[in-house]
Amino acid sequence: MSRIPLFRHTCFRHTTPPSSRVLTKKPFSEMVTQSNGNAEPPSATATSQPTTTVTLSPSYLSQTATPSRHLQDPTSSRKLLVLDLNGTLLLRPKRGKGKAKEEEGVLGPRIRPIHPRPYIPTFREYLSHPKTLSWLDTMVWSSAQPHSVKRMVEKCFYTGSEGSRCLKGLWARDMFHLAPELYGKKTLTVKDLTLIWSKSTFESSPSLVTMLPNSRQSFSHSAETTVLLDDSPRKAQLQPWNHICIKEYGVGIRRADLDVWTSLRHTSRKQKEKKNKEAGVKHGVQEAVVVDVDFTVSEIVPPKVEGRFDETLLAIIGLLETMKHESNVGAWIRNGGLLFGGTNRSETETSGSSMWFDDIDVASGWARKGKDAVHELGIELVDGIHG
């Protein structure tokens, strides 16, 4: 089989999905092979992670090699967005050893707090907008257990008593077909998108059905129409070119976002106090905020534009706005769309990273496109961050 040039994305090839979707530990360098036995270069973000050898099927290679065409009307080819939760849309810090009373008043493990990623309110409104709904289907697939998925979905997609308008399926850990002895263990799970593509209607984990009572709509999706948004390349190794990998929303980025939030509050307070003073004071305070935030951010999660919240979800909106006009998103990603789809730069002009979000110009470009899109739809830009 001939080697097809790849453009710095998670690079895997696969023939037949393994019967078990739980991976055994193995050096990442031995992970992926082609049918000719040559190893593919792994993602730079996962070089130390354990996994197993995976090769991509001829049918998947063929389907993602079919050139993508520009679609004037995005409704002519509906797309499917599969969302991960923890690390992607939110941070759920690891549980401490302490005990506390749960909401029901029963002693048990301390409830893990949930911190949504910046711009979740805007992202939710974008996915729920009638124009977006006309071409995009959205579902959740998390490796967490159903009760945890319920809490995370409510935090990100529910406003008051109003349920989500955009979600059509909720898949939790019980949809991985794990062996009973592995279900409660911290095992590496892989999201095999063929499990979704084999369905003809949207479904949900049994215990989550009541959250989406009217979700059993018919659909037909494939590698040409599906995008998995997940912070882990390992989760997507069976269909790597249907994956948009993003930087994990971890404690470091969360702390940097809180630094920005604190500084902006400080700025707002100062502006109110000196509202009637000289005009130059306002500009001076803003400059001080940027310098103060830059020190913290650069130490924790470089690179990041100083004085701003994490804009990953705005960039995803920009990416979706571009991909809705593609006939084959798998081919578009495979051929460098994430890095070059929004720019005219050559490969030699990139930062050298294998991930689009590590290039500030690329990430900022997609975020600008996302901001333009929500503005055009009349959606307010709301960061949603609270201390």
Short mmCIF file of C-alpha atoms in Angstrom, two decimals:
data_model
loop_
_atom_site.label_atom_id
_atom_site.label_comp_id
_atom_site.label_asym_id
_atom_site.label_seq_id
_atom_site.Cartn_x
_atom_site.Cartn_y
_atom_site.Cartn_z
CA MET A 1 0.00 0.00 0.00
CA SER A 2 1.44 3.39 -0.93
CA ARG A 3 2.22 5.87 1.79
CA ILE A 4 0.00 8.94 1.67
CA PRO A 5 1.58 12.19 2.89
CA LEU A 6 0.00 13.44 6.10
CA PHE A 7 -0.19 17.01 7.32
CA ARG A 8 0.68 16.97 10.97
CA HIS A 9 -2.37 15.52 12.58
CA THR A 10 -2.78 12.47 14.76
CA CYS A 11 -1.45 9.84 12.37
CA PHE A 12 -2.81 6.31 12.61
CA ARG A 13 -3.83 3.52 10.27
CA HIS A 14 -6.13 0.66 11.02
CA THR A 15 -7.42 -2.50 9.38
CA THR A 16 -9.92 -4.37 11.53
CA PRO A 17 -11.21 -3.01 14.86
CA PRO A 18 -10.01 -5.17 17.76
CA SER A 19 -12.69 -7.21 19.49
CA SER A 20 -11.94 -5.45 22.76
CA ARG A 21 -11.93 -1.67 22.96
CA VAL A 22 -9.75 -1.66 26.08
CA LEU A 23 -6.09 -1.21 25.21
CA THR A 24 -3.16 -3.00 26.79
CA LYS A 25 0.02 -1.20 27.78
CA LYS A 26 2.64 -0.92 25.09
CA PRO A 27 5.22 1.73 24.08
CA PHE A 28 3.62 4.37 21.89
CA SER A 29 6.35 3.98 19.29
CA GLU A 30 5.07 0.48 18.60
CA MET A 31 1.46 1.56 18.42
CA VAL A 32 0.52 2.11 14.79
CA THR A 33 1.49 0.17 11.70
CA GLN A 34 0.47 0.26 8.08
CA SER A 35 -0.24 -2.81 6.05
CA ASN A 36 3.38 -2.74 4.84
CA GLY A 37 4.66 -2.89 8.42
CA ASN A 38 6.05 0.63 8.57
CA ALA A 39 5.34 2.62 11.70
CA GLU A 40 3.43 5.90 11.48
CA PRO A 41 4.74 8.91 13.39
CA PRO A 42 2.66 9.34 16.56
CA SER A 43 1.14 12.55 17.87
CA ALA A 44 3.56 14.68 19.82
CA THR A 45 1.07 14.97 22.67
CA ALA A 46 0.84 11.25 23.31
CA THR A 47 4.35 9.87 22.94
CA SER A 48 4.55 8.53 26.46
CA GLN A 49 1.10 7.00 26.61
CA PRO A 50 0.51 3.23 26.69
CA THR A 51 -1.58 1.61 23.96
CA THR A 52 -1.54 -1.27 21.51
CA THR A 53 -0.76 -1.78 17.84
CA VAL A 54 -3.50 -0.44 15.57
CA THR A 55 -3.73 -0.43 11.79
CA LEU A 56 -6.39 1.30 9.74
CA SER A 57 -8.77 -0.56 7.45
CA PRO A 58 -8.58 -0.27 3.66
CA SER A 59 -12.18 0.94 3.62
CA TYR A 60 -11.43 3.76 6.08
CA LEU A 61 -8.28 4.72 4.18
CA SER A 62 -10.23 4.74 0.93
CA GLN A 63 -13.11 6.78 2.31
CA THR A 64 -10.86 9.44 3.84
CA ALA A 65 -8.75 9.55 0.65
CA THR A 66 -11.74 10.61 -1.45
CA PRO A 67 -11.21 14.34 -2.10
CA SER A 68 -13.58 16.65 -0.29
CA ARG A 69 -15.72 19.00 -2.38
CA HIS A 70 -16.96 22.43 -1.41
CA LEU A 71 -20.66 22.45 -0.59
CA GLN A 72 -22.53 25.65 -1.30
CA ASP A 73 -25.47 24.43 0.77
CA PRO A 74 -24.38 22.83 4.10
CA THR A 75 -27.83 21.32 4.62
CA SER A 76 -27.18 19.00 1.67
CA SER A 77 -24.79 16.96 3.86
CA ARG A 78 -25.58 16.96 7.57
CA LYS A 79 -22.62 16.68 9.92
CA LEU A 80 -22.34 14.91 13.27
CA LEU A 81 -20.41 16.38 16.21
CA VAL A 82 -19.51 13.86 18.95
CA LEU A 83 -18.51 15.63 22.16
CA ASP A 84 -16.29 14.41 24.95
CA LEU A 85 -16.89 15.98 28.36
CA ASN A 86 -14.15 15.94 31.02
CA GLY A 87 -10.98 17.59 29.76
CA THR A 88 -12.76 18.81 26.63
CA LEU A 89 -15.79 20.87 27.65
CA LEU A 90 -15.01 21.05 31.34
CA LEU A 91 -12.65 20.27 34.20
CA ARG A 92 -13.73 17.78 36.83
CA PRO A 93 -10.82 17.67 39.31
CA LYS A 94 -9.86 14.34 40.78
CA ARG A 95 -11.64 13.43 43.97
CA GLY A 96 -9.77 14.01 47.21
CA LYS A 97 -9.53 11.51 50.04
CA GLY A 98 -11.84 13.46 52.32
CA LYS A 99 -15.47 12.61 53.03
CA ALA A 100 -18.36 15.00 52.87
CA LYS A 101 -22.12 15.02 52.86
CA GLU A 102 -23.58 14.66 49.39
CA GLU A 103 -26.58 16.61 48.20
CA GLU A 104 -28.95 13.94 49.50
CA GLY A 105 -27.40 14.19 52.97
CA VAL A 106 -25.82 10.74 52.84
CA LEU A 107 -22.19 10.32 53.79
CA GLY A 108 -20.08 9.31 50.83
CA PRO A 109 -17.22 10.39 48.56
CA ARG A 110 -16.84 14.12 48.11
CA ILE A 111 -18.75 15.38 45.07
CA ARG A 112 -16.31 16.44 42.39
CA PRO A 113 -16.81 20.06 41.31
CA ILE A 114 -17.41 20.81 37.64
CA HIS A 115 -15.78 23.82 35.98
CA PRO A 116 -16.99 24.47 32.40
CA ARG A 117 -14.48 25.63 29.83
CA PRO A 118 -14.64 29.32 28.86
CA TYR A 119 -17.38 30.25 26.38
CA ILE A 120 -19.54 27.22 27.12
CA PRO A 121 -22.64 29.49 27.13
CA THR A 122 -21.76 30.78 23.67
CA PHE A 123 -20.88 27.31 22.40
CA ARG A 124 -24.20 25.95 23.69
CA GLU A 125 -26.16 28.74 22.01
CA TYR A 126 -24.29 28.19 18.74
CA LEU A 127 -25.07 24.46 18.72
CA SER A 128 -28.72 25.21 19.56
CA HIS A 129 -29.21 27.97 16.99
CA PRO A 130 -31.80 27.11 14.30
CA LYS A 131 -29.31 27.75 11.51
CA THR A 132 -26.78 25.38 13.11
CA LEU A 133 -29.45 22.76 13.77
CA SER A 134 -30.30 22.81 10.07
CA TRP A 135 -26.99 21.10 9.22
CA LEU A 136 -25.48 19.74 12.46
CA ASP A 137 -26.37 16.82 14.73
CA THR A 138 -24.70 16.81 18.17
CA MET A 139 -24.29 14.05 20.74
CA VAL A 140 -22.15 13.30 23.80
CA TRP A 141 -19.91 10.28 24.27
CA SER A 142 -18.01 10.11 27.55
CA SER A 143 -16.07 7.31 29.22
CA ALA A 144 -17.52 8.41 32.57
CA GLN A 145 -20.33 6.45 34.20
CA PRO A 146 -23.92 7.55 33.51
CA HIS A 147 -24.53 9.36 36.80
CA SER A 148 -21.40 11.47 36.24
CA VAL A 149 -22.34 12.15 32.61
CA LYS A 150 -25.73 13.39 33.78
CA ARG A 151 -24.16 15.97 36.11
CA MET A 152 -21.67 17.17 33.51
CA VAL A 153 -24.29 17.49 30.77
CA GLU A 154 -26.59 19.42 33.09
CA LYS A 155 -23.75 21.78 33.97
CA CYS A 156 -22.81 22.49 30.35
CA PHE A 157 -26.05 22.21 28.42
CA TYR A 158 -28.91 22.96 30.79
CA THR A 159 -29.98 26.48 31.72
CA GLY A 160 -32.30 26.49 34.69
CA SER A 161 -35.08 24.00 34.08
CA GLU A 162 -34.64 24.15 30.30
CA GLY A 163 -33.09 21.07 28.77
CA SER A 164 -30.69 20.97 25.86
CA ARG A 165 -32.05 21.81 22.42
CA CYS A 166 -29.01 20.57 20.53
CA LEU A 167 -28.18 17.13 21.97
CA LYS A 168 -29.63 14.09 20.23
CA GLY A 169 -27.77 11.33 22.07
CA LEU A 170 -26.00 10.76 25.37
CA TRP A 171 -23.51 7.90 25.50
CA ALA A 172 -21.75 7.04 28.75
CA ARG A 173 -19.36 4.28 29.80
CA ASP A 174 -22.01 1.62 29.34
CA MET A 175 -21.88 2.19 25.56
CA PHE A 176 -18.27 0.98 25.23
CA HIS A 177 -19.29 -2.70 25.45
CA LEU A 178 -16.75 -3.28 28.23
CA ALA A 179 -16.44 -6.57 30.05
CA PRO A 180 -18.14 -6.41 33.50
CA GLU A 181 -14.84 -6.72 35.36
CA LEU A 182 -13.46 -3.68 33.48
CA TYR A 183 -16.47 -1.39 33.76
CA GLY A 184 -15.53 0.01 37.17
CA LYS A 185 -11.78 0.15 36.55
CA LYS A 186 -9.62 2.95 35.17
CA THR A 187 -9.02 1.32 31.81
CA LEU A 188 -8.12 3.05 28.57
CA THR A 189 -11.19 3.16 26.35
CA VAL A 190 -11.32 3.89 22.63
CA LYS A 191 -14.24 5.55 20.89
CA ASP A 192 -14.93 3.38 17.87
CA LEU A 193 -17.14 5.59 15.73
CA THR A 194 -18.42 2.59 13.79
CA LEU A 195 -20.59 1.88 16.85
CA ILE A 196 -22.40 5.12 16.06
CA TRP A 197 -22.36 4.71 12.29
CA SER A 198 -23.98 1.29 12.60
CA LYS A 199 -27.08 2.86 14.17
CA SER A 200 -30.02 4.20 12.21
CA THR A 201 -31.47 6.35 15.01
CA PHE A 202 -29.97 8.38 17.83
CA GLU A 203 -29.87 6.50 21.11
CA SER A 204 -28.78 7.19 24.68
CA SER A 205 -27.48 5.19 27.61
CA PRO A 206 -30.54 3.54 29.26
CA SER A 207 -30.33 5.59 32.45
CA LEU A 208 -29.98 8.85 30.49
CA VAL A 209 -32.90 8.40 28.09
CA THR A 210 -35.17 10.60 30.21
CA MET A 211 -32.83 13.56 29.66
CA LEU A 212 -33.56 13.44 25.92
CA PRO A 213 -37.05 11.94 25.64
CA ASN A 214 -37.53 12.95 21.98
CA SER A 215 -34.07 12.12 20.70
CA ARG A 216 -34.73 8.95 18.68
CA GLN A 217 -34.41 10.60 15.30
CA SER A 218 -33.16 8.76 12.25
CA PHE A 219 -29.76 9.62 10.81
CA SER A 220 -27.08 8.38 8.47
CA HIS A 221 -23.50 9.34 9.28
CA SER A 222 -20.07 8.07 8.29
CA ALA A 223 -16.41 9.04 8.13
CA GLU A 224 -17.40 11.70 5.61
CA THR A 225 -19.69 13.54 8.01
CA THR A 226 -18.48 12.90 11.58
CA VAL A 227 -16.22 14.89 13.88
CA LEU A 228 -15.12 13.69 17.33
CA LEU A 229 -14.07 16.49 19.70
CA ASP A 230 -11.80 14.97 22.34
CA ASP A 231 -8.62 15.99 24.17
CA SER A 232 -7.09 12.48 23.86
CA PRO A 233 -5.57 11.18 20.58
CA ARG A 234 -5.70 7.65 22.03
CA LYS A 235 -9.50 7.74 22.22
CA ALA A 236 -9.68 8.43 18.48
CA GLN A 237 -7.03 6.08 17.13
CA LEU A 238 -9.50 3.88 15.24
CA GLN A 239 -10.72 6.84 13.15
CA PRO A 240 -7.98 9.47 13.58
CA TRP A 241 -9.02 11.72 10.69
CA ASN A 242 -12.46 12.20 12.17
CA HIS A 243 -10.90 13.65 15.30
CA ILE A 244 -10.32 17.24 16.32
CA CYS A 245 -7.87 17.02 19.19
CA ILE A 246 -7.85 19.97 21.57
CA LYS A 247 -5.68 20.95 24.50
CA GLU A 248 -6.93 19.31 27.68
CA TYR A 249 -8.78 21.69 29.95
CA GLY A 250 -6.80 20.94 33.07
CA VAL A 251 -5.96 22.62 36.35
CA GLY A 252 -3.26 24.81 34.78
CA ILE A 253 -5.50 26.37 32.13
CA ARG A 254 -8.31 26.73 34.64
CA ARG A 255 -5.96 28.58 37.00
CA ALA A 256 -4.86 30.87 34.17
CA ASP A 257 -8.50 31.59 33.31
CA LEU A 258 -9.17 32.48 36.93
CA ASP A 259 -6.18 34.85 36.84
CA VAL A 260 -7.73 36.61 33.86
CA TRP A 261 -11.14 36.70 35.57
CA THR A 262 -9.66 38.16 38.76
CA SER A 263 -7.70 40.76 36.82
CA LEU A 264 -10.72 41.79 34.76
CA ARG A 265 -12.77 42.20 37.92
CA HIS A 266 -10.01 44.32 39.39
CA THR A 267 -9.90 46.40 36.23
CA SER A 268 -13.65 46.92 36.23
CA ARG A 269 -13.62 48.01 39.85
CA LYS A 270 -10.79 50.46 39.24
CA GLN A 271 -12.53 51.88 36.18
CA LYS A 272 -15.68 52.53 38.18
CA GLU A 273 -13.74 54.19 40.98
CA LYS A 274 -11.85 56.49 38.60
CA LYS A 275 -14.63 56.98 36.07
CA ASN A 276 -14.50 60.76 36.20
CA LYS A 277 -10.69 61.11 36.31
CA GLU A 278 -8.20 61.67 33.51
CA ALA A 279 -8.80 59.70 30.30
CA GLY A 280 -5.40 57.98 30.38
CA VAL A 281 -6.06 56.07 33.62
CA LYS A 282 -8.33 53.51 31.95
CA HIS A 283 -5.68 52.63 29.37
CA GLY A 284 -3.01 52.34 32.05
CA VAL A 285 -5.02 49.90 34.13
CA GLN A 286 -5.64 47.69 31.11
CA GLU A 287 -1.93 47.53 30.36
CA ALA A 288 -1.16 46.59 33.96
CA VAL A 289 -3.64 43.72 33.76
CA VAL A 290 -1.96 42.27 30.67
CA VAL A 291 1.48 42.36 32.27
CA ASP A 292 0.23 40.83 35.50
CA VAL A 293 -1.65 38.00 33.76
CA ASP A 294 1.15 37.30 31.28
CA PHE A 295 3.56 36.17 34.00
CA THR A 296 1.14 33.60 35.39
CA VAL A 297 -0.13 32.30 32.06
CA SER A 298 3.28 31.91 30.45
CA GLU A 299 4.49 29.77 33.34
CA ILE A 300 1.47 27.43 33.38
CA VAL A 301 0.16 26.86 29.87
CA PRO A 302 2.18 28.49 27.10
CA PRO A 303 1.43 29.51 24.44
CA LYS A 304 -1.59 31.71 25.11
CA VAL A 305 -2.54 35.24 24.13
CA GLU A 306 -2.06 37.45 27.18
CA GLY A 307 -5.07 38.69 29.06
CA ARG A 308 -7.61 36.39 27.39
CA PHE A 309 -9.61 33.41 28.48
CA ASP A 310 -8.98 30.10 26.76
CA GLU A 311 -10.63 30.47 23.33
CA THR A 312 -10.62 26.82 22.28
CA LEU A 313 -14.40 26.54 21.95
CA LEU A 314 -14.53 29.69 19.82
CA ALA A 315 -11.92 28.09 17.56
CA ILE A 316 -14.07 24.95 17.33
CA ILE A 317 -16.98 27.07 16.16
CA GLY A 318 -14.70 28.49 13.48
CA LEU A 319 -13.67 24.99 12.43
CA LEU A 320 -17.28 23.78 12.30
CA GLU A 321 -18.26 26.78 10.18
CA THR A 322 -15.63 25.73 7.65
CA MET A 323 -16.30 21.99 7.77
CA LYS A 324 -20.02 22.43 7.17
CA HIS A 325 -19.08 23.31 3.59
CA GLU A 326 -16.97 20.15 3.11
CA SER A 327 -18.39 17.00 1.54
CA ASN A 328 -15.82 14.78 3.30
CA VAL A 329 -14.56 16.01 6.68
CA GLY A 330 -12.37 12.91 7.16
CA ALA A 331 -10.49 13.71 3.95
CA TRP A 332 -10.37 17.40 4.84
CA ILE A 333 -8.71 16.68 8.18
CA ARG A 334 -6.43 14.05 6.69
CA ASN A 335 -5.16 16.54 4.13
CA GLY A 336 -4.23 19.22 6.64
CA GLY A 337 -7.46 21.15 7.03
CA LEU A 338 -6.96 21.82 10.74
CA LEU A 339 -3.63 23.56 10.14
CA PHE A 340 -4.12 24.97 6.67
CA GLY A 341 -7.87 25.10 6.12
CA GLY A 342 -8.14 28.62 7.48
CA THR A 343 -4.88 30.06 6.14
CA ASN A 344 -2.83 30.27 2.97
CA ARG A 345 0.48 29.56 4.67
CA SER A 346 2.74 26.78 3.54
CA GLU A 347 3.66 23.89 5.84
CA THR A 348 7.14 25.33 6.33
CA GLU A 349 5.64 28.43 7.91
CA THR A 350 4.07 26.57 10.85
CA SER A 351 5.52 26.39 14.35
CA GLY A 352 6.66 22.79 13.90
CA SER A 353 4.07 21.30 16.27
CA SER A 354 1.88 18.38 15.23
CA MET A 355 -1.19 19.97 16.83
CA TRP A 356 -3.11 22.89 15.37
CA PHE A 357 -3.73 24.48 18.78
CA ASP A 358 0.01 24.79 19.47
CA ASP A 359 0.35 27.29 16.62
CA ILE A 360 -0.87 30.63 18.01
CA ASP A 361 -1.57 32.08 14.57
CA VAL A 362 -3.62 29.07 13.48
CA ALA A 363 -5.56 28.82 16.76
CA SER A 364 -6.23 32.57 16.83
CA GLY A 365 -7.36 32.47 13.22
CA TRP A 366 -9.95 29.80 13.94
CA ALA A 367 -11.08 31.68 17.07
CA ARG A 368 -11.57 34.87 15.04
CA LYS A 369 -13.65 32.94 12.54
CA GLY A 370 -15.71 31.56 15.42
CA LYS A 371 -16.29 35.04 16.84
CA ASP A 372 -17.40 36.29 13.44
CA ALA A 373 -19.81 33.37 13.12
CA VAL A 374 -21.52 33.90 16.48
CA HIS A 375 -21.73 37.64 15.84
CA GLU A 376 -23.44 36.99 12.52
CA LEU A 377 -25.91 34.67 14.26
CA GLY A 378 -26.64 37.30 16.90
CA ILE A 379 -25.19 35.22 19.73
CA GLU A 380 -23.62 37.02 22.67
CA LEU A 381 -19.99 36.29 23.50
CA VAL A 382 -20.19 35.05 27.11
CA ASP A 383 -17.15 33.51 28.81
CA GLY A 384 -19.14 32.02 31.71
CA ILE A 385 -16.14 31.97 34.06
CA HIS A 386 -16.73 32.44 37.78
CA GLY A 387 -14.36 32.21 40.70
#
